[in-house]
mmCIF file of C-alpha atoms in Angstrom:
data_model
loop_
_atom_site.group_PDB
_atom_site.id
_atom_site.type_symbol
_atom_site.label_atom_id
_atom_site.label_comp_id
_atom_site.label_asym_id
_atom_site.label_seq_id
_atom_site.Cartn_x
_atom_site.Cartn_y
_atom_site.Cartn_z
ATOM 1 C CA UNK A 1 42.492 -8.232 -32.986
ATOM 2 C CA UNK A 2 40.241 -5.993 -30.791
ATOM 3 C CA UNK A 3 38.710 -4.580 -33.949
ATOM 4 C CA UNK A 4 37.884 -7.850 -35.347
ATOM 5 C CA UNK A 5 36.168 -8.837 -32.055
ATOM 6 C CA UNK A 6 34.175 -5.730 -32.022
ATOM 7 C CA UNK A 7 33.153 -6.252 -35.667
ATOM 8 C CA UNK A 8 32.190 -9.613 -35.094
ATOM 9 C CA UNK A 9 30.016 -8.705 -31.942
ATOM 10 C CA UNK A 10 28.423 -5.822 -33.926
ATOM 11 C CA UNK A 11 27.620 -8.052 -36.849
ATOM 12 C CA UNK A 12 26.087 -10.628 -34.585
ATOM 13 C CA UNK A 13 23.896 -7.917 -32.832
ATOM 14 C CA UNK A 14 22.757 -6.605 -36.408
ATOM 15 C CA UNK A 15 21.814 -10.180 -37.424
ATOM 16 C CA UNK A 16 20.129 -10.749 -34.045
ATOM 17 C CA UNK A 17 18.194 -7.405 -34.419
ATOM 18 C CA UNK A 18 17.217 -8.177 -38.110
ATOM 19 C CA UNK A 19 16.120 -11.786 -37.215
ATOM 20 C CA UNK A 20 14.024 -10.339 -34.325
ATOM 21 C CA UNK A 21 12.310 -7.756 -36.533
ATOM 22 C CA UNK A 22 11.635 -10.252 -39.272
ATOM 23 C CA UNK A 23 10.026 -12.566 -36.958
ATOM 24 C CA UNK A 24 7.956 -9.901 -35.143
ATOM 25 C CA UNK A 25 6.519 -8.383 -38.330
ATOM 26 C CA UNK A 26 6.363 -11.456 -40.720
ATOM 27 C CA UNK A 27 7.041 -14.667 -38.614
ATOM 28 C CA UNK A 28 4.505 -17.341 -38.007
ATOM 29 C CA UNK A 29 2.741 -17.473 -34.585
ATOM 30 C CA UNK A 30 5.029 -20.424 -33.745
ATOM 31 C CA UNK A 31 8.182 -18.547 -34.889
ATOM 32 C CA UNK A 32 6.992 -15.526 -32.802
ATOM 33 C CA UNK A 33 6.374 -17.762 -29.649
ATOM 34 C CA UNK A 34 10.000 -19.347 -30.014
ATOM 35 C CA UNK A 35 11.467 -15.878 -30.506
ATOM 36 C CA UNK A 36 9.577 -14.420 -27.401
ATOM 37 C CA UNK A 37 11.012 -17.381 -25.252
ATOM 38 C CA UNK A 38 14.492 -16.794 -26.693
ATOM 39 C CA UNK A 39 14.267 -12.900 -25.793
ATOM 40 C CA UNK A 40 12.771 -13.782 -22.403
ATOM 41 C CA UNK A 41 15.563 -16.304 -21.712
ATOM 42 C CA UNK A 42 18.159 -13.806 -22.987
ATOM 43 C CA UNK A 43 16.542 -11.292 -20.460
ATOM 44 C CA UNK A 44 15.460 -8.940 -23.186
ATOM 45 C CA UNK A 45 12.155 -8.476 -21.582
ATOM 46 C CA UNK A 46 11.000 -5.585 -23.542
ATOM 47 C CA UNK A 47 11.123 -7.270 -26.748
ATOM 48 C CA UNK A 48 9.690 -10.415 -25.229
ATOM 49 C CA UNK A 49 6.689 -8.474 -24.167
ATOM 50 C CA UNK A 50 6.031 -7.094 -27.729
ATOM 51 C CA UNK A 51 5.997 -10.551 -29.317
ATOM 52 C CA UNK A 52 3.947 -12.071 -26.346
ATOM 53 C CA UNK A 53 1.435 -9.321 -26.801
ATOM 54 C CA UNK A 54 1.129 -10.551 -30.500
ATOM 55 C CA UNK A 55 0.661 -14.218 -30.024
ATOM 56 C CA UNK A 56 -1.489 -14.236 -26.770
ATOM 57 C CA UNK A 57 -4.805 -14.329 -28.753
ATOM 58 C CA UNK A 58 -3.779 -17.235 -30.747
ATOM 59 C CA UNK A 59 -2.716 -19.279 -27.739
ATOM 60 C CA UNK A 60 -5.776 -18.672 -25.453
ATOM 61 C CA UNK A 61 -7.007 -21.995 -24.105
ATOM 62 C CA UNK A 62 -3.788 -23.877 -25.202
ATOM 63 C CA UNK A 63 -1.380 -25.559 -22.887
ATOM 64 C CA UNK A 64 1.364 -22.880 -23.730
ATOM 65 C CA UNK A 65 -0.609 -20.280 -22.466
ATOM 66 C CA UNK A 66 0.036 -20.962 -18.646
ATOM 67 C CA UNK A 67 3.789 -20.455 -19.425
ATOM 68 C CA UNK A 68 3.081 -17.240 -21.485
ATOM 69 C CA UNK A 69 1.106 -15.567 -18.774
ATOM 70 C CA UNK A 70 3.900 -16.180 -16.396
ATOM 71 C CA UNK A 71 6.619 -14.950 -18.513
ATOM 72 C CA UNK A 72 4.598 -11.847 -19.459
ATOM 73 C CA UNK A 73 3.984 -11.050 -15.761
ATOM 74 C CA UNK A 74 7.612 -11.698 -15.020
ATOM 75 C CA UNK A 75 8.884 -9.591 -17.999
ATOM 76 C CA UNK A 76 6.796 -6.712 -16.834
ATOM 77 C CA UNK A 77 8.178 -6.984 -13.296
ATOM 78 C CA UNK A 78 11.685 -6.986 -14.727
ATOM 79 C CA UNK A 79 10.966 -3.922 -16.958
ATOM 80 C CA UNK A 80 9.753 -2.270 -13.546
ATOM 81 C CA UNK A 81 6.201 -1.864 -14.804
ATOM 82 C CA UNK A 82 5.148 -2.920 -11.415
ATOM 83 C CA UNK A 83 1.405 -2.283 -11.427
ATOM 84 C CA UNK A 84 1.123 -4.225 -14.683
ATOM 85 C CA UNK A 85 3.090 -7.215 -13.178
ATOM 86 C CA UNK A 86 1.122 -7.185 -10.117
ATOM 87 C CA UNK A 87 -2.198 -7.412 -12.139
ATOM 88 C CA UNK A 88 -0.716 -10.091 -14.461
ATOM 89 C CA UNK A 89 0.658 -12.432 -11.590
ATOM 90 C CA UNK A 90 -2.623 -12.083 -9.810
ATOM 91 C CA UNK A 91 -4.620 -12.934 -12.848
ATOM 92 C CA UNK A 92 -2.210 -16.042 -13.296
ATOM 93 C CA UNK A 93 -3.022 -17.381 -9.709
ATOM 94 C CA UNK A 94 -6.536 -17.131 -10.610
ATOM 95 C CA UNK A 95 -6.339 -18.591 -14.096
ATOM 96 C CA UNK A 96 -3.942 -21.603 -12.946
ATOM 97 C CA UNK A 97 -4.829 -22.356 -9.366
ATOM 98 C CA UNK A 98 -3.333 -25.722 -9.509
ATOM 99 C CA UNK A 99 0.159 -24.414 -11.421
ATOM 100 C CA UNK A 100 3.563 -25.146 -9.577
ATOM 101 C CA UNK A 101 4.138 -21.589 -10.020
ATOM 102 C CA UNK A 102 0.946 -20.365 -8.267
ATOM 103 C CA UNK A 103 2.921 -19.699 -4.911
ATOM 104 C CA UNK A 104 5.612 -17.918 -6.605
ATOM 105 C CA UNK A 105 3.003 -15.815 -8.565
ATOM 106 C CA UNK A 106 1.067 -14.764 -5.588
ATOM 107 C CA UNK A 107 4.364 -13.645 -3.789
ATOM 108 C CA UNK A 108 5.402 -11.749 -6.782
ATOM 109 C CA UNK A 109 1.957 -10.169 -7.212
ATOM 110 C CA UNK A 110 2.185 -8.769 -3.783
ATOM 111 C CA UNK A 111 5.858 -7.586 -4.230
ATOM 112 C CA UNK A 112 4.967 -5.945 -7.499
ATOM 113 C CA UNK A 113 2.206 -3.819 -5.877
ATOM 114 C CA UNK A 114 4.727 -2.998 -2.965
ATOM 115 C CA UNK A 115 7.343 -1.858 -5.352
ATOM 116 C CA UNK A 116 4.611 0.202 -7.420
ATOM 117 C CA UNK A 117 3.498 1.938 -4.090
ATOM 118 C CA UNK A 118 4.554 5.532 -3.638
ATOM 119 C CA UNK A 119 5.413 7.021 -0.320
ATOM 120 C CA UNK A 120 2.748 7.099 2.297
ATOM 121 C CA UNK A 121 1.572 10.612 1.670
ATOM 122 C CA UNK A 122 0.400 9.887 -1.898
ATOM 123 C CA UNK A 123 -2.216 7.806 -3.544
ATOM 124 C CA UNK A 124 -2.532 4.536 -1.394
ATOM 125 C CA UNK A 125 -4.332 2.497 -4.222
ATOM 126 C CA UNK A 126 -1.192 0.114 -4.763
ATOM 127 C CA UNK A 127 -0.315 0.150 -1.024
ATOM 128 C CA UNK A 128 -3.683 -1.250 -0.435
ATOM 129 C CA UNK A 129 -3.314 -3.785 -3.180
ATOM 130 C CA UNK A 130 -0.081 -4.855 -1.667
ATOM 131 C CA UNK A 131 -1.258 -5.210 1.853
ATOM 132 C CA UNK A 132 -4.060 -7.274 0.693
ATOM 133 C CA UNK A 133 -2.085 -9.456 -1.440
ATOM 134 C CA UNK A 134 0.449 -10.174 1.192
ATOM 135 C CA UNK A 135 -2.316 -10.919 3.675
ATOM 136 C CA UNK A 136 -3.620 -13.476 1.156
ATOM 137 C CA UNK A 137 -0.346 -14.977 0.563
ATOM 138 C CA UNK A 138 0.324 -15.362 4.269
ATOM 139 C CA UNK A 139 -3.063 -16.973 4.871
ATOM 140 C CA UNK A 140 -2.819 -19.306 1.910
ATOM 141 C CA UNK A 141 0.922 -20.221 2.207
ATOM 142 C CA UNK A 142 1.721 -20.485 5.893
ATOM 143 C CA UNK A 143 4.700 -22.980 5.151
ATOM 144 C CA UNK A 144 6.261 -21.013 2.461
ATOM 145 C CA UNK A 145 9.823 -20.366 2.338
ATOM 146 C CA UNK A 146 8.723 -16.684 1.666
ATOM 147 C CA UNK A 147 6.652 -16.314 4.701
ATOM 148 C CA UNK A 148 9.251 -14.324 6.735
ATOM 149 C CA UNK A 149 9.859 -12.032 3.820
ATOM 150 C CA UNK A 150 6.046 -11.546 3.269
ATOM 151 C CA UNK A 151 5.414 -10.788 6.963
ATOM 152 C CA UNK A 152 8.102 -8.179 6.879
ATOM 153 C CA UNK A 153 6.472 -6.368 3.882
ATOM 154 C CA UNK A 154 3.031 -6.661 5.369
ATOM 155 C CA UNK A 155 4.130 -5.049 8.668
ATOM 156 C CA UNK A 156 6.032 -2.181 6.717
ATOM 157 C CA UNK A 157 2.928 -1.590 4.461
ATOM 158 C CA UNK A 158 0.607 -1.672 7.374
ATOM 159 C CA UNK A 159 2.789 0.796 9.371
ATOM 160 C CA UNK A 160 2.817 3.147 6.143
ATOM 161 C CA UNK A 161 -0.986 3.188 6.016
ATOM 162 C CA UNK A 162 -1.294 3.848 9.617
ATOM 163 C CA UNK A 163 1.015 6.657 9.390
ATOM 164 C CA UNK A 164 -0.846 8.027 6.522
ATOM 165 C CA UNK A 165 -4.166 7.972 8.510
ATOM 166 C CA UNK A 166 -2.598 9.471 11.615
ATOM 167 C CA UNK A 167 -1.004 12.366 9.658
ATOM 168 C CA UNK A 168 -4.399 13.035 7.892
ATOM 169 C CA UNK A 169 -6.002 13.329 11.375
ATOM 170 C CA UNK A 170 -3.335 15.534 12.876
ATOM 171 C CA UNK A 171 -3.648 17.797 9.739
ATOM 172 C CA UNK A 172 -7.357 18.167 10.429
ATOM 173 C CA UNK A 173 -6.446 19.215 13.912
ATOM 174 C CA UNK A 174 -3.893 21.727 13.108
ATOM 175 C CA UNK A 175 -5.974 23.375 10.784
ATOM 176 C CA UNK A 176 -9.002 23.697 13.061
ATOM 177 C CA UNK A 177 -7.816 27.128 14.232
ATOM 178 C CA UNK A 178 -8.871 28.244 10.789
ATOM 179 C CA UNK A 179 -11.861 26.163 10.222
ATOM 180 C CA UNK A 180 -13.587 24.922 13.464
ATOM 181 C CA UNK A 181 -15.344 22.078 11.503
ATOM 182 C CA UNK A 182 -12.068 20.519 11.330
ATOM 183 C CA UNK A 183 -12.415 19.538 14.997
ATOM 184 C CA UNK A 184 -15.051 17.139 14.072
ATOM 185 C CA UNK A 185 -13.149 15.823 11.051
ATOM 186 C CA UNK A 186 -10.043 15.317 13.258
ATOM 187 C CA UNK A 187 -12.034 13.421 15.963
ATOM 188 C CA UNK A 188 -13.684 11.184 13.282
ATOM 189 C CA UNK A 189 -10.345 10.644 11.612
ATOM 190 C CA UNK A 190 -8.681 9.472 14.914
ATOM 191 C CA UNK A 191 -11.753 7.226 15.462
ATOM 192 C CA UNK A 192 -11.277 5.633 12.020
ATOM 193 C CA UNK A 193 -7.569 5.098 12.741
ATOM 194 C CA UNK A 194 -8.200 3.289 16.111
ATOM 195 C CA UNK A 195 -10.904 1.109 14.622
ATOM 196 C CA UNK A 196 -9.189 0.187 11.304
ATOM 197 C CA UNK A 197 -5.843 -0.475 12.709
ATOM 198 C CA UNK A 198 -6.295 -2.275 16.179
ATOM 199 C CA UNK A 199 -2.979 -2.278 17.950
ATOM 200 C CA UNK A 200 -1.647 0.503 15.946
ATOM 201 C CA UNK A 201 1.645 2.035 17.149
ATOM 202 C CA UNK A 202 0.001 5.472 16.955
ATOM 203 C CA UNK A 203 -2.791 4.510 19.515
ATOM 204 C CA UNK A 204 -1.314 6.577 22.462
ATOM 205 C CA UNK A 205 -0.648 9.613 20.419
ATOM 206 C CA UNK A 206 -3.965 9.158 18.553
ATOM 207 C CA UNK A 207 -5.987 9.075 21.646
ATOM 208 C CA UNK A 208 -4.169 12.050 23.134
ATOM 209 C CA UNK A 209 -4.762 14.039 19.970
ATOM 210 C CA UNK A 210 -8.512 12.890 19.726
ATOM 211 C CA UNK A 211 -9.054 14.139 23.398
ATOM 212 C CA UNK A 212 -7.201 17.447 22.673
ATOM 213 C CA UNK A 213 -9.375 17.904 19.465
ATOM 214 C CA UNK A 214 -12.510 17.211 21.574
ATOM 215 C CA UNK A 215 -11.309 19.549 24.260
ATOM 216 C CA UNK A 216 -10.511 22.435 21.982
ATOM 217 C CA UNK A 217 -13.876 21.874 20.129
ATOM 218 C CA UNK A 218 -15.616 21.962 23.356
ATOM 219 C CA UNK A 219 -14.182 25.041 24.758
ATOM 220 C CA UNK A 220 -14.798 26.932 21.522
ATOM 221 C CA UNK A 221 -18.481 25.815 21.089
ATOM 222 C CA UNK A 222 -21.469 27.983 21.685
ATOM 223 C CA UNK A 223 -23.143 27.684 25.100
ATOM 224 C CA UNK A 224 -26.001 25.717 23.325
ATOM 225 C CA UNK A 225 -23.517 22.908 22.440
ATOM 226 C CA UNK A 226 -20.760 23.319 24.940
ATOM 227 C CA UNK A 227 -22.018 21.215 27.806
ATOM 228 C CA UNK A 228 -22.619 18.268 25.591
ATOM 229 C CA UNK A 229 -19.255 18.508 23.939
ATOM 230 C CA UNK A 230 -17.530 18.809 27.288
ATOM 231 C CA UNK A 231 -18.954 15.527 28.410
ATOM 232 C CA UNK A 232 -17.801 13.878 25.190
ATOM 233 C CA UNK A 233 -14.155 15.406 25.792
ATOM 234 C CA UNK A 234 -14.101 14.051 29.368
ATOM 235 C CA UNK A 235 -15.032 10.540 27.877
ATOM 236 C CA UNK A 236 -12.048 10.951 25.475
ATOM 237 C CA UNK A 237 -10.061 11.834 28.437
ATOM 238 C CA UNK A 238 -11.155 8.675 30.177
ATOM 239 C CA UNK A 239 -10.361 6.337 27.295
ATOM 240 C CA UNK A 240 -6.710 7.869 27.227
ATOM 241 C CA UNK A 241 -6.123 7.254 30.808
ATOM 242 C CA UNK A 242 -7.731 3.692 30.815
ATOM 243 C CA UNK A 243 -5.370 2.678 27.863
ATOM 244 C CA UNK A 244 -2.296 4.453 29.006
ATOM 245 C CA UNK A 245 -2.368 5.372 32.628
ATOM 246 C CA UNK A 246 1.350 6.289 32.542
ATOM 247 C CA UNK A 247 1.319 8.236 29.285
ATOM 248 C CA UNK A 248 3.786 10.810 28.621
ATOM 249 C CA UNK A 249 0.869 13.031 27.619
ATOM 250 C CA UNK A 250 -1.069 12.562 30.957
ATOM 251 C CA UNK A 251 0.166 15.786 32.571
ATOM 252 C CA UNK A 252 -1.020 17.948 29.808
ATOM 253 C CA UNK A 253 -4.149 15.889 29.597
ATOM 254 C CA UNK A 254 -4.816 16.482 33.364
ATOM 255 C CA UNK A 255 -4.582 20.304 32.931
ATOM 256 C CA UNK A 256 -7.026 19.993 30.027
ATOM 257 C CA UNK A 257 -9.420 17.770 32.137
ATOM 258 C CA UNK A 258 -8.997 20.389 35.148
ATOM 259 C CA UNK A 259 -10.299 23.211 32.800
ATOM 260 C CA UNK A 260 -13.191 21.108 31.398
ATOM 261 C CA UNK A 261 -14.249 20.307 35.071
ATOM 262 C CA UNK A 262 -14.213 24.068 35.858
ATOM 263 C CA UNK A 263 -16.446 24.543 32.840
ATOM 264 C CA UNK A 264 -18.831 21.865 34.038
ATOM 265 C CA UNK A 265 -19.197 23.343 37.494
ATOM 266 C CA UNK A 266 -20.309 26.676 35.804
ATOM 267 C CA UNK A 267 -23.080 24.580 34.176
ATOM 268 C CA UNK A 268 -23.883 22.789 37.399
ATOM 269 C CA UNK A 269 -24.554 26.349 39.127
ATOM 270 C CA UNK A 270 -26.796 27.376 36.230
#
């Protein structure tokens, strides 16, 4: 009995595959559309995509195109082609702004870019697209049932980008012993972090390392530039103290400040 069932299932599979190939290669546009929908509903997304790619030119400007575009985007999402899915969902929202599926497509576009994004230390292109897409979704759909989920993803992505920016700045600082030009690069990178991400979780540590970089840069400078750079380092210290008077870095910072002030006294004597 089991053998009969297996043989029947196998025969149906062969017939189904044969029917699909026949429609794919020789079917009319209408037959291919029907088969594409059938494959989509059967969750055979790869096969559906192949058929949708063939029929898309014929359906441009027709009522079916709205449904086709959404199914193409969703098929790519389910096939884990997330960058493509993000692009197609975004295009759907632009092409069909009055569609009942616009909100769903906008959320799935952002989610697609989120899933396509690598860990923070790699190329942030999809990460930035996800951040912008979730921000746009939140702004345009404040009452959506997906708003809490969108906010969660937005905060997670923002943190990822902040961390990347912070780690880049710290890398410049850590390598400045080998190349003093990296002190300036570190200071600029910390400034960029603080201006690009107001209220960042890394603010206290960023201000400390910015001061530390300015301090080291000043003390290692030539006499011609040292006095000016000491003033800049003291300003960096004041900013840290003003924002975080009880900072865990204050003891170390006070010691660095004292050394800077001693250097200033030497310039005052001169």
